[in-house]
């Protein structure tokens, strides 16, 4: 009934097949030889909140906060939390810097290092033990950086390491706190605008020993001293650190003719050097807001020095003159007048000739 | 045998009658009652005597007949009191409408713009013929229409009626409704929420290879990583870059191609450009350089990207391009490298 030879062949084939399967399985468990590994660190994508921390405390107290971190990649990433300081460069811009100053050690984290799982949040507790001798402003940047950064370049090149910072502003309340800013300059970005928006730059320097949040208004007045607009600057309540020079802006764009950025699919279109492209927008519902002539901008900024509000004032003038439209309209008008005169002249001459012939 | 036969005939007859009877002599079915309701926009007491802003009247008639008007009577006397609604008796103050009625309901026909009359505690509204079984609704709004009772009741104790009538005031459908009036503003639920300021930072890749730096040629890095910042922080964000070596350094030779802000067309050097900004991102000088110009990379942090407000929803981004040029003064080696730390933070 059964072919004995065929059966034997089948059995042998089956045995070979089984051995093959085992062999493949074992092979797959053996680690492969090291390849020319370029990079052990995956690209970074993290979310942290809050984006900055603003604290006020008494000397000798302990303050606690919480930071949340989310690893948005598909890989687990080991992180370490350390502290930098926030300082200013020669231009007065805020920059982070490594520091071994004593106040850096006041901050501790729990955990200070951990592995963030993919697409999961990790909570980090932060504690600041403020000595009784502390006073005024201390400015930190909580650094959140991956630690799997053992990247080796095999050829000429650069490695990029990403890290996120959470600025932390600490005001230790103590007598002698000095909140003081100077108005460095207030001027429009141009003296002459063809169209709105007219942008105003307000630059302060913090000469005190604590951070300050100046706020205020820019009053746009016509030649007859009527208020054409009231602008607000620093609505976001941004702070200035001691020693920092910061420029706030206010923009006047309420008018009949306004240059606006070209936006496509919610993205501002830019030119080859990255500047936003603009186009002229005619707001027909603001026909009575046709801006032309000389205007004055009056700045009234205010900051609190700890006991009262201190005003800072300045004035600047600027012009708005849509010359292209006006000159174009004038040219058309003149052309109409010339053509009209020529036609009337020609008509009169024809009529005279007609009657003369009669 | 005859008896048996008789019983069979009798049983068959009984069965026949039972089967056919209901069809020949159908019994009367129970009448379907009209249904309806009055919904007021506010059910809290009117402690200060201020009026509600309107409500909704719905009715599913069943009585048939030609409806010519609908009368809505509210609990009480028409004057605001303990268990009494106050009604504004100026009919023109009541604006009737058929928008925003429940899904599936039919606009009440023939109601006009205002009630025909408002007297005591009854609002009379015109109507056209209604179809039984169809839900009809209309709304009423107005600055001063109904004033809720001045004190809360206990449960659904305030009752009223909605009645349709013919032109001759013949009764058609009448439904009773009940209202529960609660304490001042207790018909509202306060909702609060906090949207925290958050900050997302992404770096698309972390290596840029130059390959061979041919002497005298400006070489562009093989990849252009993208830095993307997404934040709702009102003050915006800043991104900085710092360099470990302030140049491309050969560890084996301790030789460095120093970074500087320069035009590499005429100088050896190494530096960065930040470009292709999307969203609200603004590139900071000197990294706005283009062509063969580059911005210097220093050991201190230098801002290269910023904005003074929230990013767009998809995030603001710039791409980083590294360029380098070697000349005959640069010692030959294959390990010229640098480590750039790209840092970003929300502003304050």
XYZ file of C-alpha atoms in Angstrom:
706
model
C 0.000 0.000 0.000
C 2.625 2.546 0.922
C 5.837 2.993 -0.935
C 8.459 2.226 1.624
C 11.128 4.070 -0.309
C 8.972 7.102 -0.726
C 8.093 7.059 2.951
C 11.737 6.952 3.934
C 12.472 9.861 1.635
C 9.655 11.817 3.177
C 10.864 11.121 6.693
C 14.352 12.215 5.789
C 13.070 15.406 4.174
C 11.024 16.141 7.244
C 14.027 15.734 9.492
C 16.081 18.039 7.312
C 13.317 20.599 7.335
C 13.072 20.522 11.110
C 16.811 20.941 11.494
C 16.708 23.848 9.090
C 14.008 25.566 11.134
C 15.957 25.109 14.328
C 19.047 26.413 12.644
C 17.344 29.545 11.378
C 15.846 30.125 14.796
C 19.186 29.851 16.554
C 20.858 32.063 13.975
C 18.346 34.789 14.527
C 19.172 34.819 18.240
C 22.879 35.375 17.628
C 23.735 39.069 17.703
C 24.975 40.303 14.369
C 28.465 41.746 14.059
C 28.777 45.479 14.751
C 28.023 47.488 11.656
C 29.350 50.885 10.995
C 26.951 52.448 13.541
C 26.660 56.147 12.882
C 24.374 57.199 15.692
C 22.918 55.694 18.852
C 20.642 58.628 19.660
C 17.208 59.015 18.056
C 16.006 62.476 16.988
C 14.457 64.457 19.838
C 10.787 65.372 20.174
C 9.587 66.332 23.627
C 6.849 68.402 25.199
C 7.288 70.094 28.541
C 4.993 72.128 30.668
C 4.847 74.611 32.065
C 6.953 76.480 29.531
C 8.290 78.773 32.249
C 7.988 79.126 36.033
C 7.680 82.379 37.948
C 8.066 82.117 41.735
C 8.144 84.495 44.632
C 9.266 83.298 48.058
C 10.697 84.367 51.399
C 14.276 83.721 52.490
C 14.660 80.414 54.324
C 11.616 78.855 52.680
C 11.344 75.764 50.482
C 9.408 75.932 47.250
C 8.170 72.980 45.267
C 7.016 72.757 41.696
C 6.205 70.100 39.165
C 7.346 69.788 35.574
C 5.799 67.355 33.135
C 7.699 65.905 30.202
C 6.348 63.877 27.306
C 8.513 61.815 24.992
C 6.789 62.172 21.626
C 9.028 59.686 19.804
C 8.528 55.981 19.397
C 11.699 55.180 21.360
C 12.497 55.211 25.050
C 14.928 58.024 25.790
C 17.033 58.434 28.940
C 16.997 61.997 30.275
C 18.874 63.920 32.916
C 17.578 67.066 34.596
C 20.164 69.672 35.548
C 20.222 73.396 36.239
C 21.737 76.226 34.243
C 21.574 79.910 34.908
C 19.942 82.568 32.768
C 22.104 85.533 32.036
C 22.474 88.240 29.409
C 25.062 88.624 26.676
C 26.784 91.807 25.590
C 23.813 92.722 23.429
C 21.475 92.398 26.396
C 19.855 89.204 25.092
C 18.946 86.393 27.466
C 21.136 83.324 27.100
C 21.504 80.175 29.201
C 24.899 79.325 30.647
C 26.454 76.613 32.745
C 27.319 77.822 36.213
C 28.763 76.563 39.452
C 27.472 79.493 41.481
C 26.040 78.570 44.854
C 22.396 79.318 44.094
C 22.412 76.704 41.331
C 22.678 73.999 43.982
C 19.515 75.154 45.758
C 17.444 73.228 43.211
C 17.027 69.476 43.348
C 14.924 67.176 41.191
C 13.106 63.934 41.740
C 13.873 62.014 39.648
C 16.993 63.727 38.338
C 17.458 61.048 35.699
C 14.960 58.667 34.196
C 13.973 56.903 31.012
C 11.013 58.491 29.292
C 8.849 55.862 27.653
C 7.495 56.464 24.143
C 4.451 58.750 23.989
C 4.169 58.901 27.769
C 4.281 61.679 30.328
C 6.825 61.752 33.137
C 6.374 63.944 36.205
C 9.416 65.602 37.729
C 9.280 67.239 41.143
C 11.442 70.257 41.644
C 12.415 71.637 45.038
C 14.196 74.884 45.814
C 15.645 75.269 49.303
C 16.196 78.978 49.711
C 18.777 79.967 52.320
C 17.833 82.609 54.848
C 20.575 84.813 53.438
C 19.119 84.804 49.938
C 17.781 88.018 48.492
C 16.227 89.433 45.323
C 16.250 87.720 41.904
C 17.690 84.335 40.876
C 17.232 83.104 37.346
C 17.512 79.505 36.318
C 16.980 77.319 33.294
C 15.931 73.763 34.087
C 17.749 71.706 31.477
C 16.106 68.567 30.147
C 18.609 66.703 27.979
C 18.891 63.159 26.649
C 21.855 61.212 27.961
C 22.143 58.713 25.085
C 24.413 61.027 23.174
C 27.375 58.782 22.534
C 27.561 59.594 18.873
C 30.748 59.045 16.943
C 31.330 60.604 13.593
C 33.085 58.333 11.147
C 33.945 61.174 8.831
C 34.249 64.950 8.931
C 31.061 66.327 10.358
C 29.089 67.660 13.283
C 26.852 66.092 15.856
C 23.688 67.854 16.979
C 22.389 67.416 20.509
C 18.970 68.759 21.388
C 17.755 69.895 24.788
C 14.855 71.859 26.165
C 14.985 74.444 28.916
C 12.292 75.611 31.319
C 13.117 79.142 32.507
C 12.552 79.618 36.237
C 12.415 83.109 37.713
C 12.741 83.286 41.494
C 12.136 86.500 43.402
C 13.278 86.234 47.029
C 11.455 89.009 48.805
C 13.674 91.111 51.001
C 13.996 94.810 51.848
C 16.358 96.523 49.474
C 14.773 95.043 46.405
C 15.377 97.440 43.583
C 13.001 97.389 40.638
C 14.166 99.893 38.083
C 14.131 100.125 34.295
C 15.344 102.780 31.911
C 13.665 103.664 28.661
C 16.481 103.288 26.137
C 14.553 104.248 23.026
C 11.096 104.603 21.542
C 10.779 104.991 17.801
C 8.762 103.809 14.839
C 10.465 101.294 12.572
C 10.212 103.914 9.781
C 9.583 107.640 9.740
C 7.598 107.393 6.528
C 5.044 104.661 5.809
C 3.226 104.252 2.544
C 0.657 102.001 4.175
C -0.016 100.637 7.617
C 1.074 98.772 9.699
C 3.253 101.212 11.555
C 5.425 99.344 14.055
C 6.933 100.903 17.177
C 9.962 99.576 19.017
C 10.139 100.249 22.738
C 13.498 99.335 24.301
C 14.135 99.190 28.019
C 17.119 98.192 30.129
C 16.613 96.647 33.558
C 18.967 98.359 35.961
C 17.502 96.847 39.090
C 18.149 93.577 40.915
C 14.851 91.840 40.234
C 12.889 91.049 37.110
C 10.312 93.551 35.942
C 7.317 93.442 33.595
C 6.784 96.822 31.987
C 3.483 97.433 30.293
C 1.697 100.340 28.763
C 0.168 101.994 25.750
C 1.136 103.880 22.648
C -1.332 106.640 21.791
C -1.483 107.491 18.097
C -2.598 111.073 17.629
C -3.436 113.068 14.546
C -2.200 116.566 13.835
C -5.149 117.970 15.731
C -4.210 115.872 18.774
C -7.168 113.517 18.484
C -6.536 109.881 19.382
C -6.544 107.844 16.197
C -5.635 104.622 18.008
C -4.473 103.281 21.345
C -2.006 100.398 21.099
C -0.988 98.038 23.878
C 2.513 96.647 24.277
C 3.639 93.629 26.280
C 0.137 92.198 26.541
C 1.832 88.848 27.241
C 3.352 90.388 30.404
C 6.870 89.349 29.446
C 9.586 89.950 32.030
C 13.007 91.538 31.839
C 15.874 90.143 33.886
C 18.375 92.382 35.680
C 20.863 93.677 33.158
C 18.706 92.701 30.213
C 17.912 95.051 27.367
C 14.620 94.077 25.805
C 12.652 95.555 22.945
C 8.881 95.311 22.905
C 6.829 96.152 19.848
C 3.408 97.644 19.241
C 1.816 97.670 15.819
C -0.839 99.975 14.350
C -2.691 98.161 11.581
C -6.192 99.546 11.821
C -6.769 101.321 8.549
C -8.369 101.392 5.128
C -5.145 100.375 3.349
C -2.959 97.833 5.165
C -0.016 95.676 4.101
C -0.717 92.201 5.436
C 1.306 88.966 5.252
C 0.255 86.526 2.568
C -1.079 83.471 4.375
C -1.767 80.216 2.591
C -3.064 77.171 4.487
C -2.357 79.032 7.745
C 1.314 79.395 6.771
C 2.894 82.787 6.222
C 4.496 82.832 2.778
C 8.128 83.931 2.793
C 10.637 85.121 0.226
C 13.992 83.536 -0.505
C 15.636 85.105 2.545
C 12.832 84.183 4.910
C 11.055 87.522 5.168
C 7.246 87.362 5.098
C 5.667 88.270 1.771
C 2.982 90.949 2.017
C 0.164 92.254 -0.102
C -2.031 95.351 0.077
C -5.424 94.737 1.622
C -8.249 97.243 1.152
C -10.637 97.164 4.104
C -13.771 98.691 2.601
C -15.506 98.572 5.957
C -12.892 101.020 7.262
C -13.248 103.668 4.577
C -13.349 106.375 7.247
C -9.979 105.110 8.550
C -8.011 106.259 5.541
C -4.647 107.093 7.132
C -2.734 109.957 5.626
C -0.588 112.708 7.054
C 1.598 113.317 10.033
C 0.944 111.426 13.241
C 2.504 111.441 16.657
C 2.984 108.371 18.824
C 2.984 108.957 22.543
C 4.353 106.188 24.763
C 3.117 105.762 28.321
C 4.871 102.781 29.931
C 4.475 101.776 33.551
C 6.329 99.432 35.878
C 5.984 98.732 39.567
C 8.988 99.443 41.752
C 7.593 97.515 44.685
C 5.738 100.422 46.212
C 4.139 102.330 43.363
C 3.755 102.489 39.609
C 6.447 104.435 37.823
C 5.531 105.985 34.455
C 7.916 106.356 31.552
C 6.953 108.569 28.614
C 8.270 109.382 25.178
C 6.971 110.779 21.897
C 7.814 110.108 18.265
C 6.378 111.342 14.982
C 5.857 109.578 11.699
C 4.088 110.007 8.390
C 1.639 107.855 6.494
C 1.293 108.761 2.848
C 0.036 106.220 0.276
C 1.873 108.107 -2.461
C 1.489 105.514 -5.180
C -2.288 105.513 -4.952
C -2.503 109.286 -4.587
C -0.069 110.012 -7.398
C -1.776 107.455 -9.573
C -5.188 108.997 -8.866
C -3.794 112.472 -9.547
C -2.280 111.304 -12.803
C -5.601 109.810 -13.888
C -7.398 113.014 -12.911
C -4.925 115.180 -14.827
C -5.225 112.919 -17.823
C -9.008 113.193 -17.698
C -8.767 116.957 -17.469
C -6.335 117.155 -20.397
C -8.399 114.848 -22.546
C -11.521 116.730 -21.552
C -10.014 120.068 -22.473
C -8.750 118.755 -25.770
C -12.137 117.334 -26.617
C -13.933 120.561 -25.699
C -11.444 122.541 -27.732
C -11.915 120.253 -30.679
C -15.703 120.411 -30.354
C -15.720 124.195 -30.205
C -13.435 124.376 -33.238
C -15.720 122.052 -35.179
C -18.797 124.077 -34.250
C -17.115 127.320 -35.286
C -16.094 125.814 -38.593
C -19.612 124.486 -39.108
C -21.198 127.898 -38.654
C -18.529 129.583 -40.732
C -19.315 127.240 -43.602
C -22.977 128.098 -43.313
C -72.182 10.032 17.721
C -74.592 12.899 16.945
C -73.557 14.601 20.169
C -69.934 14.288 19.205
C -70.638 15.699 15.806
C -72.531 18.555 17.351
C -69.679 19.383 19.666
C -67.275 19.465 16.703
C -69.509 21.777 14.727
C -69.945 24.007 17.733
C -66.184 24.205 18.300
C -65.529 25.010 14.658
C -68.150 27.742 14.705
C -66.652 29.186 17.852
C -63.239 29.195 16.241
C -64.559 30.847 13.124
C -66.272 33.572 15.066
C -63.235 34.185 17.185
C -61.056 34.494 14.106
C -63.301 36.612 11.950
C -65.124 38.528 14.609
C -62.494 41.147 15.401
C -62.312 42.056 11.719
C -66.011 42.274 11.262
C -66.662 44.012 14.552
C -63.427 45.872 15.366
C -63.228 47.114 18.926
C -62.568 50.737 19.692
C -58.810 51.542 20.181
C -57.609 53.749 23.057
C -57.310 57.417 22.108
C -53.680 58.787 21.730
C -53.191 61.847 23.892
C -51.539 64.986 22.609
C -48.106 65.624 24.040
C -46.114 68.787 24.403
C -43.956 70.910 26.643
C -42.827 74.398 27.462
C -39.080 74.894 27.927
C -37.861 78.159 29.372
C -34.306 79.369 28.773
C -33.801 79.958 32.514
C -35.368 78.122 35.434
C -33.810 80.059 38.275
C -35.805 82.552 40.295
C -35.735 86.088 39.088
C -34.430 87.557 42.316
C -33.826 90.959 40.825
C -36.968 90.945 38.707
C -35.067 90.615 35.462
C -36.744 88.739 32.661
C -35.757 85.494 31.040
C -34.826 85.638 27.442
C -37.443 83.325 26.011
C -38.262 79.703 25.539
C -39.644 76.952 23.346
C -43.199 75.625 22.936
C -43.804 72.224 21.362
C -47.001 70.247 20.787
C -47.862 66.994 19.049
C -51.641 67.312 18.391
C -54.002 64.381 18.173
C -57.417 65.967 18.225
C -57.761 66.719 14.554
C -59.859 69.728 13.645
C -58.754 73.052 12.248
C -56.492 74.765 14.746
C -56.513 78.557 14.526
C -54.738 79.481 17.724
C -52.676 78.074 20.567
C -52.959 79.355 24.117
C -50.069 78.960 26.504
C -50.986 79.584 30.096
C -48.210 80.042 32.610
C -48.474 79.243 36.290
C -49.691 82.151 38.386
C -51.497 85.370 37.708
C -49.252 86.999 35.168
C -47.622 89.127 37.875
C -44.269 88.066 39.330
C -44.722 86.480 42.703
C -43.978 83.485 44.872
C -45.386 80.887 42.489
C -46.336 83.176 39.684
C -44.668 84.119 36.431
C -44.799 87.721 35.309
C -45.779 88.292 31.683
C -45.140 91.360 29.575
C -48.570 92.109 28.165
C -47.252 94.043 25.160
C -47.522 91.453 22.433
C -45.053 93.238 20.157
C -42.312 92.627 22.765
C -42.581 88.926 22.102
C -40.751 87.812 18.961
C -41.826 84.429 17.679
C -39.689 82.215 15.487
C -39.184 78.726 14.161
C -35.398 78.516 13.968
C -33.379 76.408 16.416
C -36.301 74.080 17.113
C -35.508 70.459 18.058
C -34.308 68.153 15.327
C -37.257 66.319 13.768
C -39.798 68.928 14.822
C -41.820 70.901 12.314
C -42.007 74.674 12.303
C -45.357 75.690 13.781
C -47.351 77.113 10.881
C -49.184 80.422 10.973
C -47.715 81.789 14.211
C -46.696 85.129 12.729
C -44.053 87.371 14.230
C -45.829 88.257 17.489
C -48.586 86.715 19.633
C -52.072 87.963 18.952
C -52.448 88.824 22.619
C -50.811 88.483 26.011
C -53.226 88.916 28.887
C -52.982 87.974 32.555
C -51.100 84.658 32.434
C -52.073 83.559 28.910
C -50.171 84.046 25.675
C -52.345 83.583 22.574
C -50.552 82.758 19.324
C -52.138 82.302 15.923
C -51.895 78.915 14.269
C -52.719 77.213 11.014
C -54.134 73.728 10.613
C -51.998 71.089 12.299
C -51.543 67.452 11.395
C -52.122 64.902 14.143
C -49.029 63.070 15.236
C -46.618 65.741 13.996
C -44.559 67.622 16.552
C -44.786 71.377 16.029
C -42.561 73.884 17.787
C -41.931 77.582 17.938
C -39.658 79.788 19.988
C -40.190 83.122 21.605
C -37.528 85.670 22.447
C -37.584 89.195 23.617
C -35.963 91.617 25.968
C -38.932 91.517 28.339
C -41.269 88.609 27.954
C -41.422 86.323 30.946
C -40.196 87.039 34.462
C -39.644 83.951 36.567
C -41.286 83.615 39.985
C -39.543 85.414 42.829
C -38.992 82.330 44.980
C -38.163 78.701 44.207
C -40.861 76.089 44.309
C -40.610 72.606 45.767
C -40.323 70.170 42.880
C -42.466 70.360 39.749
C -45.240 72.296 41.449
C -45.785 75.022 38.886
C -48.202 73.784 36.263
C -49.701 75.288 33.151
C -51.354 74.291 29.903
C -50.806 74.449 26.178
C -54.113 74.323 24.325
C -55.024 74.538 20.656
C -58.425 75.956 19.683
C -60.455 76.533 16.574
C -61.261 80.003 15.297
C -64.420 79.875 17.378
C -62.437 79.002 20.519
C -63.516 75.394 20.323
C -61.157 73.175 22.311
C -58.914 70.837 20.362
C -55.813 69.578 22.165
C -54.870 70.503 25.711
C -51.735 69.325 27.493
C -50.571 70.038 30.990
C -46.955 70.766 31.753
C -45.049 71.265 34.971
C -42.038 73.427 35.759
C -39.583 73.327 38.628
C -38.097 76.686 39.569
C -34.817 76.619 41.472
C -32.843 79.213 43.379
C -31.161 82.178 41.753
C -28.590 81.049 39.172
C -28.853 77.443 40.415
C -29.988 76.477 36.923
C -26.470 77.116 35.705
C -23.319 75.088 36.102
C -20.107 77.046 36.232
C -17.351 75.500 34.156
C -13.729 76.407 34.559
C -10.706 75.073 32.763
C -7.056 75.854 32.613
C -4.947 75.625 29.509
C -1.359 75.451 30.700
C 1.504 76.923 28.781
C 3.348 74.064 27.112
C 6.362 73.851 24.892
C 7.308 71.207 22.320
C 10.762 70.992 20.823
C 11.771 68.627 18.029
C 15.089 68.093 16.294
C 14.784 65.985 13.169
C 18.273 64.499 13.075
C 21.513 64.726 15.002
C 24.368 64.331 12.637
C 25.655 66.298 9.701
C 28.498 64.831 7.666
C 30.699 66.939 5.409
C 32.504 64.092 3.746
C 35.710 65.250 2.092
C 36.527 68.938 2.540
C 38.073 69.588 -0.841
C 40.657 72.334 -0.471
C 39.362 75.688 -1.644
C 35.743 74.554 -1.982
C 32.782 75.521 0.179
C 31.269 72.245 1.301
C 27.688 72.047 2.555
C 26.751 69.498 5.202
C 25.044 66.426 3.862
C 21.863 66.871 5.906
C 19.858 69.897 6.977
C 18.155 69.098 10.278
C 14.906 70.853 11.086
C 14.245 72.476 14.440
C 10.533 72.735 15.233
C 9.044 74.608 18.157
C 5.364 74.431 19.091
C 4.140 76.488 22.004
C 1.127 78.394 23.229
C 3.268 80.546 25.522
C 2.068 84.123 25.126
C 5.628 85.487 25.166
C 6.856 83.086 22.522
C 10.181 81.228 22.451
C 13.866 81.368 21.613
C 16.230 78.695 20.295
C 20.012 78.873 20.751
C 22.993 76.981 19.407
C 26.374 76.474 21.040
C 29.454 74.693 19.740
C 31.778 72.433 21.703
C 34.855 73.446 19.718
C 33.831 76.770 18.137
C 35.103 75.117 15.003
C 35.718 71.797 13.291
C 38.423 70.215 15.407
C 40.654 67.290 14.588
C 41.227 65.480 17.851
C 44.168 63.521 16.466
C 46.014 66.652 15.307
C 44.581 69.209 17.768
C 43.884 71.377 14.750
C 40.729 73.434 14.312
C 38.974 75.072 11.391
C 37.708 78.008 13.425
C 34.136 79.184 13.070
C 33.462 82.825 12.281
C 30.799 84.968 10.656
C 32.234 85.272 7.187
C 31.869 84.679 3.477
C 33.506 81.305 2.926
C 33.975 82.148 -0.735
C 37.007 84.161 0.267
C 37.958 82.600 3.602
C 38.392 79.206 5.095
C 36.044 78.603 7.961
C 32.979 76.915 9.305
C 29.572 78.169 10.291
C 25.834 77.809 10.192
C 22.834 79.163 8.314
C 19.263 78.911 9.586
C 16.700 79.159 6.819
C 13.460 77.983 5.272
C 11.584 79.418 8.225
C 7.958 78.336 8.463
C 5.147 79.483 10.702
C 6.022 82.492 12.830
C 9.712 81.682 13.218
C 12.119 84.561 12.800
C 15.751 83.757 12.150
C 18.225 85.789 14.183
C 21.295 87.345 12.669
C 23.993 86.263 11.852
C 22.288 82.993 10.942
C 20.151 84.723 8.319
C 23.238 84.355 6.095
C 22.755 82.762 2.690
C 24.878 81.632 -0.209
C 28.426 81.080 0.998
C 27.968 83.338 4.017
C 27.699 81.712 7.433
C 27.124 82.758 11.017
C 29.694 81.960 13.678
C 29.308 79.063 16.101
C 30.649 79.868 19.550
C 31.029 77.993 22.806
C 28.426 80.308 24.314
C 24.768 80.065 23.390
C 23.742 82.205 20.427
C 20.074 82.698 19.539
C 19.201 81.626 16.008
C 15.384 81.408 16.047
C 12.752 83.321 17.958
C 9.237 84.681 18.022
C 7.433 86.908 20.482
C 4.145 85.035 20.522
C 2.671 81.553 20.228
C 3.699 79.373 17.319
C 1.310 78.165 14.654
C -0.520 74.946 15.448
C 1.804 72.834 13.297
C 4.863 74.416 14.896
C 7.388 76.984 13.748
C 10.490 75.536 12.135
C 13.825 76.402 10.586
C 16.377 74.195 8.878
C 20.018 74.273 9.881
C 22.720 74.190 7.227
C 26.397 73.843 8.069
C 29.086 74.939 5.650
C 32.840 74.563 5.843
C 35.868 75.308 3.743
C 39.420 74.146 4.146
C 42.478 75.513 2.488
C 46.103 74.438 2.218
C 46.802 75.656 5.754
C 44.471 73.062 7.190
C 46.326 69.870 8.150
C 44.970 66.734 6.543
C 42.934 64.456 8.812
C 39.697 62.519 8.647
C 38.326 63.339 12.070
C 37.428 67.001 11.906
C 34.281 67.276 13.981
C 32.148 69.404 16.264
C 29.222 68.941 18.613
C 26.460 71.512 18.455
C 23.959 71.802 21.266
C 20.609 73.054 20.012
C 18.529 74.408 22.871
C 15.073 75.903 22.961
C 12.874 77.396 25.653
C 9.633 79.265 26.068
C 10.074 82.966 26.727
C 8.874 84.675 29.860
